[in-house]
């Protein structure tokens, strides 16, 4: 765990909201000069707290797609079975995200496909690959309410 001060937390909050902010605008927003502000950003990157910068793309505006949330439970919970399943999810281009979870299911994944038929063919292929899937539950996404995520307000440093 890295010790972060209010400047570091504010930098993380600002970059989570706007990864393209200029150095001078970031420095002004946290009330530091440009060089110390940018040195802090570099230290946060080197510490692995900032893992990258990317554009959020509305693929639905580019391509027709269907988003499907899937709860997945494995039959066995050996390290080898879990690793095999996780590696398959990590390399599947259809998988937007996949989380290992505690509680009633083992994994929660977001699958993106052109339509439900393509989604089902993808799942059928996973079942044929003998990844140890015991059961899965499919939830069709009908509307996106919120994506992305900045620092929650209750965790944000006071300014």
mmCIF file of N, CA and C in Angstrom, residues 65-151:
data_model
loop_
_atom_site.group_PDB
_atom_site.id
_atom_site.type_symbol
_atom_site.label_atom_id
_atom_site.label_comp_id
_atom_site.label_asym_id
_atom_site.label_seq_id
_atom_site.Cartn_x
_atom_site.Cartn_y
_atom_site.Cartn_z
ATOM 1 N N UNK A 65 -23.923 -3.880 -31.490
ATOM 2 C CA UNK A 65 -23.440 -4.867 -30.532
ATOM 3 C C UNK A 65 -24.490 -5.132 -29.471
ATOM 4 N N UNK A 66 -24.318 -6.258 -28.829
ATOM 5 C CA UNK A 66 -25.151 -6.627 -27.693
ATOM 6 C C UNK A 66 -24.230 -6.871 -26.507
ATOM 7 N N UNK A 67 -24.539 -6.278 -25.385
ATOM 8 C CA UNK A 67 -23.770 -6.510 -24.169
ATOM 9 C C UNK A 67 -24.531 -7.505 -23.307
ATOM 10 N N UNK A 68 -23.790 -8.457 -22.771
ATOM 11 C CA UNK A 68 -24.390 -9.499 -21.951
ATOM 12 C C UNK A 68 -23.534 -9.677 -20.700
ATOM 13 N N UNK A 69 -24.173 -9.609 -19.552
ATOM 14 C CA UNK A 69 -23.496 -9.933 -18.292
ATOM 15 C C UNK A 69 -23.711 -11.416 -18.025
ATOM 16 N N UNK A 70 -22.663 -12.076 -17.586
ATOM 17 C CA UNK A 70 -22.744 -13.515 -17.343
ATOM 18 C C UNK A 70 -22.161 -13.828 -15.978
ATOM 19 N N UNK A 71 -22.949 -14.537 -15.174
ATOM 20 C CA UNK A 71 -22.442 -15.103 -13.929
ATOM 21 C C UNK A 71 -21.959 -16.510 -14.248
ATOM 22 N N UNK A 72 -20.735 -16.832 -13.841
ATOM 23 C CA UNK A 72 -20.163 -18.133 -14.170
ATOM 24 C C UNK A 72 -19.686 -18.822 -12.894
ATOM 25 N N UNK A 73 -20.054 -20.080 -12.753
ATOM 26 C CA UNK A 73 -19.598 -20.901 -11.639
ATOM 27 C C UNK A 73 -18.847 -22.099 -12.203
ATOM 28 N N UNK A 74 -17.670 -22.337 -11.660
ATOM 29 C CA UNK A 74 -16.878 -23.488 -12.083
ATOM 30 C C UNK A 74 -17.242 -24.717 -11.259
ATOM 31 N N UNK A 75 -17.060 -25.874 -11.854
ATOM 32 C CA UNK A 75 -17.354 -27.132 -11.164
ATOM 33 C C UNK A 75 -16.312 -27.412 -10.081
ATOM 34 N N UNK A 76 -15.058 -27.100 -10.383
ATOM 35 C CA UNK A 76 -13.969 -27.338 -9.438
ATOM 36 C C UNK A 76 -13.228 -26.020 -9.207
ATOM 37 N N UNK A 77 -12.649 -25.911 -8.041
ATOM 38 C CA UNK A 77 -11.970 -24.669 -7.694
ATOM 39 C C UNK A 77 -10.482 -24.882 -7.451
ATOM 40 N N UNK A 78 -9.874 -25.717 -8.264
ATOM 41 C CA UNK A 78 -8.432 -25.907 -8.155
ATOM 42 C C UNK A 78 -7.732 -24.720 -8.811
ATOM 43 N N UNK A 79 -6.515 -24.467 -8.413
ATOM 44 C CA UNK A 79 -5.743 -23.370 -8.991
ATOM 45 C C UNK A 79 -5.609 -23.546 -10.499
ATOM 46 N N UNK A 80 -5.395 -24.780 -10.944
ATOM 47 C CA UNK A 80 -5.228 -25.059 -12.367
ATOM 48 C C UNK A 80 -6.516 -24.762 -13.137
ATOM 49 N N UNK A 81 -7.669 -25.183 -12.606
ATOM 50 C CA UNK A 81 -8.944 -24.925 -13.289
ATOM 51 C C UNK A 81 -9.227 -23.430 -13.375
ATOM 52 N N UNK A 82 -8.992 -22.739 -12.282
ATOM 53 C CA UNK A 82 -9.262 -21.300 -12.261
ATOM 54 C C UNK A 82 -8.303 -20.564 -13.195
ATOM 55 N N UNK A 83 -7.047 -20.935 -13.177
ATOM 56 C CA UNK A 83 -6.052 -20.297 -14.049
ATOM 57 C C UNK A 83 -6.410 -20.511 -15.523
ATOM 58 N N UNK A 84 -6.812 -21.743 -15.886
ATOM 59 C CA UNK A 84 -7.181 -22.042 -17.273
ATOM 60 C C UNK A 84 -8.372 -21.177 -17.701
ATOM 61 N N UNK A 85 -9.392 -21.105 -16.857
ATOM 62 C CA UNK A 85 -10.565 -20.294 -17.181
ATOM 63 C C UNK A 85 -10.183 -18.813 -17.298
ATOM 64 N N UNK A 86 -9.418 -18.312 -16.344
ATOM 65 C CA UNK A 86 -9.038 -16.900 -16.341
ATOM 66 C C UNK A 86 -8.179 -16.536 -17.547
ATOM 67 N N UNK A 87 -7.281 -17.414 -17.946
ATOM 68 C CA UNK A 87 -6.460 -17.151 -19.131
ATOM 69 C C UNK A 87 -7.331 -17.083 -20.381
ATOM 70 N N UNK A 88 -8.326 -17.952 -20.464
ATOM 71 C CA UNK A 88 -9.225 -17.947 -21.629
ATOM 72 C C UNK A 88 -10.015 -16.647 -21.683
ATOM 73 N N UNK A 89 -10.505 -16.197 -20.528
ATOM 74 C CA UNK A 89 -11.265 -14.946 -20.482
ATOM 75 C C UNK A 89 -10.372 -13.759 -20.836
ATOM 76 N N UNK A 90 -9.145 -13.775 -20.330
ATOM 77 C CA UNK A 90 -8.227 -12.659 -20.563
ATOM 78 C C UNK A 90 -7.875 -12.500 -22.034
ATOM 79 N N UNK A 91 -7.902 -13.595 -22.791
ATOM 80 C CA UNK A 91 -7.499 -13.520 -24.199
ATOM 81 C C UNK A 91 -8.676 -13.451 -25.175
ATOM 82 N N UNK A 92 -9.905 -13.580 -24.683
ATOM 83 C CA UNK A 92 -11.070 -13.561 -25.568
ATOM 84 C C UNK A 92 -11.452 -12.119 -25.904
ATOM 85 N N UNK A 93 -11.436 -11.749 -27.173
ATOM 86 C CA UNK A 93 -11.773 -10.369 -27.532
ATOM 87 C C UNK A 93 -13.224 -9.999 -27.220
ATOM 88 N N UNK A 94 -14.095 -10.986 -27.094
ATOM 89 C CA UNK A 94 -15.499 -10.720 -26.779
ATOM 90 C C UNK A 94 -15.688 -10.281 -25.329
ATOM 91 N N UNK A 95 -14.720 -10.569 -24.486
ATOM 92 C CA UNK A 95 -14.850 -10.296 -23.053
ATOM 93 C C UNK A 95 -14.357 -8.875 -22.767
ATOM 94 N N UNK A 96 -15.295 -8.006 -22.400
ATOM 95 C CA UNK A 96 -14.941 -6.625 -22.072
ATOM 96 C C UNK A 96 -14.303 -6.551 -20.691
ATOM 97 N N UNK A 97 -14.850 -7.325 -19.749
ATOM 98 C CA UNK A 97 -14.238 -7.461 -18.440
ATOM 99 C C UNK A 97 -14.654 -8.785 -17.837
ATOM 100 N N UNK A 98 -13.848 -9.250 -16.909
ATOM 101 C CA UNK A 98 -14.169 -10.473 -16.177
ATOM 102 C C UNK A 98 -13.585 -10.323 -14.785
ATOM 103 N N UNK A 99 -14.435 -10.469 -13.775
ATOM 104 C CA UNK A 99 -14.013 -10.338 -12.393
ATOM 105 C C UNK A 99 -14.202 -11.670 -11.674
ATOM 106 N N UNK A 100 -13.220 -12.061 -10.879
ATOM 107 C CA UNK A 100 -13.397 -13.176 -9.954
ATOM 108 C C UNK A 100 -14.116 -12.590 -8.744
ATOM 109 N N UNK A 101 -15.121 -13.308 -8.253
ATOM 110 C CA UNK A 101 -15.929 -12.772 -7.167
ATOM 111 C C UNK A 101 -16.024 -13.760 -6.013
ATOM 112 N N UNK A 102 -16.331 -13.246 -4.858
ATOM 113 C CA UNK A 102 -16.629 -14.081 -3.711
ATOM 114 C C UNK A 102 -18.141 -14.152 -3.570
ATOM 115 N N UNK A 103 -18.625 -15.168 -2.910
ATOM 116 C CA UNK A 103 -20.074 -15.276 -2.746
ATOM 117 C C UNK A 103 -20.633 -16.401 -3.584
ATOM 118 N N UNK A 104 -21.779 -16.163 -4.184
ATOM 119 C CA UNK A 104 -22.518 -17.222 -4.854
ATOM 120 C C UNK A 104 -22.020 -17.644 -6.213
ATOM 121 N N UNK A 105 -21.259 -16.814 -6.893
ATOM 122 C CA UNK A 105 -20.725 -17.179 -8.209
ATOM 123 C C UNK A 105 -19.221 -16.952 -8.202
ATOM 124 N N UNK A 106 -18.549 -17.597 -9.147
ATOM 125 C CA UNK A 106 -17.088 -17.475 -9.196
ATOM 126 C C UNK A 106 -16.620 -16.278 -10.010
ATOM 127 N N UNK A 107 -17.346 -15.989 -11.119
ATOM 128 C CA UNK A 107 -16.917 -14.928 -12.026
ATOM 129 C C UNK A 107 -18.126 -14.147 -12.528
ATOM 130 N N UNK A 108 -17.885 -12.880 -12.811
ATOM 131 C CA UNK A 108 -18.858 -12.030 -13.481
ATOM 132 C C UNK A 108 -18.152 -11.437 -14.685
ATOM 133 N N UNK A 109 -18.735 -11.642 -15.868
ATOM 134 C CA UNK A 109 -18.088 -11.178 -17.104
ATOM 135 C C UNK A 109 -19.069 -10.372 -17.946
ATOM 136 N N UNK A 110 -18.520 -9.423 -18.691
ATOM 137 C CA UNK A 110 -19.290 -8.677 -19.689
ATOM 138 C C UNK A 110 -18.829 -9.162 -21.056
ATOM 139 N N UNK A 111 -19.760 -9.714 -21.806
ATOM 140 C CA UNK A 111 -19.461 -10.200 -23.145
ATOM 141 C C UNK A 111 -20.100 -9.242 -24.141
ATOM 142 N N UNK A 112 -19.324 -8.847 -25.143
ATOM 143 C CA UNK A 112 -19.849 -7.986 -26.199
ATOM 144 C C UNK A 112 -19.838 -8.760 -27.501
ATOM 145 N N UNK A 113 -20.980 -8.765 -28.159
ATOM 146 C CA UNK A 113 -21.082 -9.493 -29.414
ATOM 147 C C UNK A 113 -22.058 -8.759 -30.327
ATOM 148 N N UNK A 114 -22.033 -9.087 -31.604
ATOM 149 C CA UNK A 114 -22.944 -8.400 -32.530
ATOM 150 C C UNK A 114 -24.417 -8.644 -32.194
ATOM 151 N N UNK A 115 -24.720 -9.832 -31.658
ATOM 152 C CA UNK A 115 -26.107 -10.150 -31.319
ATOM 153 C C UNK A 115 -26.120 -11.342 -30.373
ATOM 154 N N UNK A 116 -27.296 -11.728 -29.942
ATOM 155 C CA UNK A 116 -27.435 -12.817 -28.976
ATOM 156 C C UNK A 116 -26.969 -14.153 -29.561
ATOM 157 N N UNK A 117 -27.216 -14.357 -30.836
ATOM 158 C CA UNK A 117 -26.773 -15.599 -31.470
ATOM 159 C C UNK A 117 -25.252 -15.750 -31.376
ATOM 160 N N UNK A 118 -24.513 -14.672 -31.667
ATOM 161 C CA UNK A 118 -23.049 -14.716 -31.555
ATOM 162 C C UNK A 118 -22.625 -14.952 -30.109
ATOM 163 N N UNK A 119 -23.315 -14.324 -29.185
ATOM 164 C CA UNK A 119 -23.015 -14.537 -27.768
ATOM 165 C C UNK A 119 -23.167 -16.019 -27.420
ATOM 166 N N UNK A 120 -24.286 -16.611 -27.815
ATOM 167 C CA UNK A 120 -24.532 -18.008 -27.453
ATOM 168 C C UNK A 120 -23.513 -18.939 -28.108
ATOM 169 N N UNK A 121 -23.118 -18.633 -29.333
ATOM 170 C CA UNK A 121 -22.083 -19.445 -29.974
ATOM 171 C C UNK A 121 -20.756 -19.339 -29.233
ATOM 172 N N UNK A 122 -20.453 -18.156 -28.709
ATOM 173 C CA UNK A 122 -19.238 -17.973 -27.913
ATOM 174 C C UNK A 122 -19.301 -18.823 -26.644
ATOM 175 N N UNK A 123 -20.426 -18.765 -25.943
ATOM 176 C CA UNK A 123 -20.581 -19.563 -24.725
ATOM 177 C C UNK A 123 -20.532 -21.050 -25.050
ATOM 178 N N UNK A 124 -21.186 -21.460 -26.116
ATOM 179 C CA UNK A 124 -21.140 -22.871 -26.513
ATOM 180 C C UNK A 124 -19.702 -23.319 -26.763
ATOM 181 N N UNK A 125 -18.910 -22.455 -27.375
ATOM 182 C CA UNK A 125 -17.501 -22.775 -27.620
ATOM 183 C C UNK A 125 -16.753 -22.918 -26.299
ATOM 184 N N UNK A 126 -17.023 -22.027 -25.361
ATOM 185 C CA UNK A 126 -16.381 -22.139 -24.042
ATOM 186 C C UNK A 126 -16.723 -23.470 -23.383
ATOM 187 N N UNK A 127 -17.968 -23.887 -23.504
ATOM 188 C CA UNK A 127 -18.387 -25.161 -22.908
ATOM 189 C C UNK A 127 -17.690 -26.339 -23.581
ATOM 190 N N UNK A 128 -17.489 -26.253 -24.885
ATOM 191 C CA UNK A 128 -16.793 -27.318 -25.610
ATOM 192 C C UNK A 128 -15.313 -27.400 -25.243
ATOM 193 N N UNK A 129 -14.754 -26.280 -24.812
ATOM 194 C CA UNK A 129 -13.328 -26.237 -24.469
ATOM 195 C C UNK A 129 -13.029 -26.860 -23.105
ATOM 196 N N UNK A 130 -14.009 -27.347 -22.441
ATOM 197 C CA UNK A 130 -13.828 -28.015 -21.152
ATOM 198 C C UNK A 130 -13.049 -27.135 -20.174
ATOM 199 N N UNK A 131 -13.578 -25.942 -19.953
ATOM 200 C CA UNK A 131 -12.966 -25.006 -19.016
ATOM 201 C C UNK A 131 -13.465 -25.204 -17.593
ATOM 202 N N UNK A 132 -14.318 -26.202 -17.403
ATOM 203 C CA UNK A 132 -14.812 -26.490 -16.065
ATOM 204 C C UNK A 132 -16.029 -25.677 -15.671
ATOM 205 N N UNK A 133 -16.716 -25.097 -16.647
ATOM 206 C CA UNK A 133 -17.900 -24.301 -16.333
ATOM 207 C C UNK A 133 -19.021 -25.247 -15.910
ATOM 208 N N UNK A 134 -19.496 -25.065 -14.689
ATOM 209 C CA UNK A 134 -20.587 -25.879 -14.185
ATOM 210 C C UNK A 134 -21.934 -25.290 -14.587
ATOM 211 N N UNK A 135 -22.064 -23.975 -14.418
ATOM 212 C CA UNK A 135 -23.307 -23.313 -14.835
ATOM 213 C C UNK A 135 -23.018 -21.842 -15.112
ATOM 214 N N UNK A 136 -23.907 -21.245 -15.871
ATOM 215 C CA UNK A 136 -23.789 -19.823 -16.158
ATOM 216 C C UNK A 136 -25.195 -19.240 -16.270
ATOM 217 N N UNK A 137 -25.305 -17.982 -15.905
ATOM 218 C CA UNK A 137 -26.570 -17.265 -16.004
ATOM 219 C C UNK A 137 -26.334 -16.022 -16.852
ATOM 220 N N UNK A 138 -27.208 -15.795 -17.784
ATOM 221 C CA UNK A 138 -27.077 -14.724 -18.754
ATOM 222 C C UNK A 138 -28.046 -13.586 -18.436
ATOM 223 N N UNK A 139 -27.528 -12.367 -18.472
ATOM 224 C CA UNK A 139 -28.343 -11.173 -18.265
ATOM 225 C C UNK A 139 -28.089 -10.210 -19.425
ATOM 226 N N UNK A 140 -29.128 -9.917 -20.181
ATOM 227 C CA UNK A 140 -29.005 -9.015 -21.325
ATOM 228 C C UNK A 140 -29.006 -7.569 -20.828
ATOM 229 N N UNK A 141 -28.028 -6.789 -21.256
ATOM 230 C CA UNK A 141 -27.986 -5.379 -20.888
ATOM 231 C C UNK A 141 -28.967 -4.632 -21.797
ATOM 232 N N UNK A 142 -29.915 -3.970 -21.176
ATOM 233 C CA UNK A 142 -30.924 -3.235 -21.951
ATOM 234 C C UNK A 142 -30.638 -1.743 -22.019
ATOM 235 N N UNK A 143 -29.859 -1.237 -21.048
ATOM 236 C CA UNK A 143 -29.540 0.187 -21.056
ATOM 237 C C UNK A 143 -28.314 0.411 -20.189
ATOM 238 N N UNK A 144 -27.401 1.243 -20.653
ATOM 239 C CA UNK A 144 -26.233 1.608 -19.863
ATOM 240 C C UNK A 144 -26.569 2.849 -19.054
ATOM 241 N N UNK A 145 -26.394 2.750 -17.761
ATOM 242 C CA UNK A 145 -26.692 3.869 -16.882
ATOM 243 C C UNK A 145 -25.433 4.688 -16.597
ATOM 244 N N UNK A 146 -24.326 4.010 -16.311
ATOM 245 C CA UNK A 146 -23.073 4.695 -16.006
ATOM 246 C C UNK A 146 -21.909 3.789 -16.347
ATOM 247 N N UNK A 147 -20.868 4.356 -16.919
ATOM 248 C CA UNK A 147 -19.618 3.632 -17.159
ATOM 249 C C UNK A 147 -18.470 4.479 -16.649
ATOM 250 N N UNK A 148 -17.295 3.888 -16.631
ATOM 251 C CA UNK A 148 -16.129 4.614 -16.155
ATOM 252 C C UNK A 148 -16.205 4.774 -14.655
ATOM 253 N N UNK A 149 -15.337 5.509 -14.128
ATOM 254 C CA UNK A 149 -15.406 5.719 -12.697
ATOM 255 C C UNK A 149 -14.301 6.596 -12.195
ATOM 256 N N UNK A 150 -14.702 7.647 -11.564
ATOM 257 C CA UNK A 150 -13.747 8.521 -10.907
ATOM 258 C C UNK A 150 -13.666 8.101 -9.445
ATOM 259 N N UNK A 151 -12.850 8.769 -8.709
ATOM 260 C CA UNK A 151 -12.720 8.515 -7.284
ATOM 261 C C UNK A 151 -14.049 8.829 -6.612
#
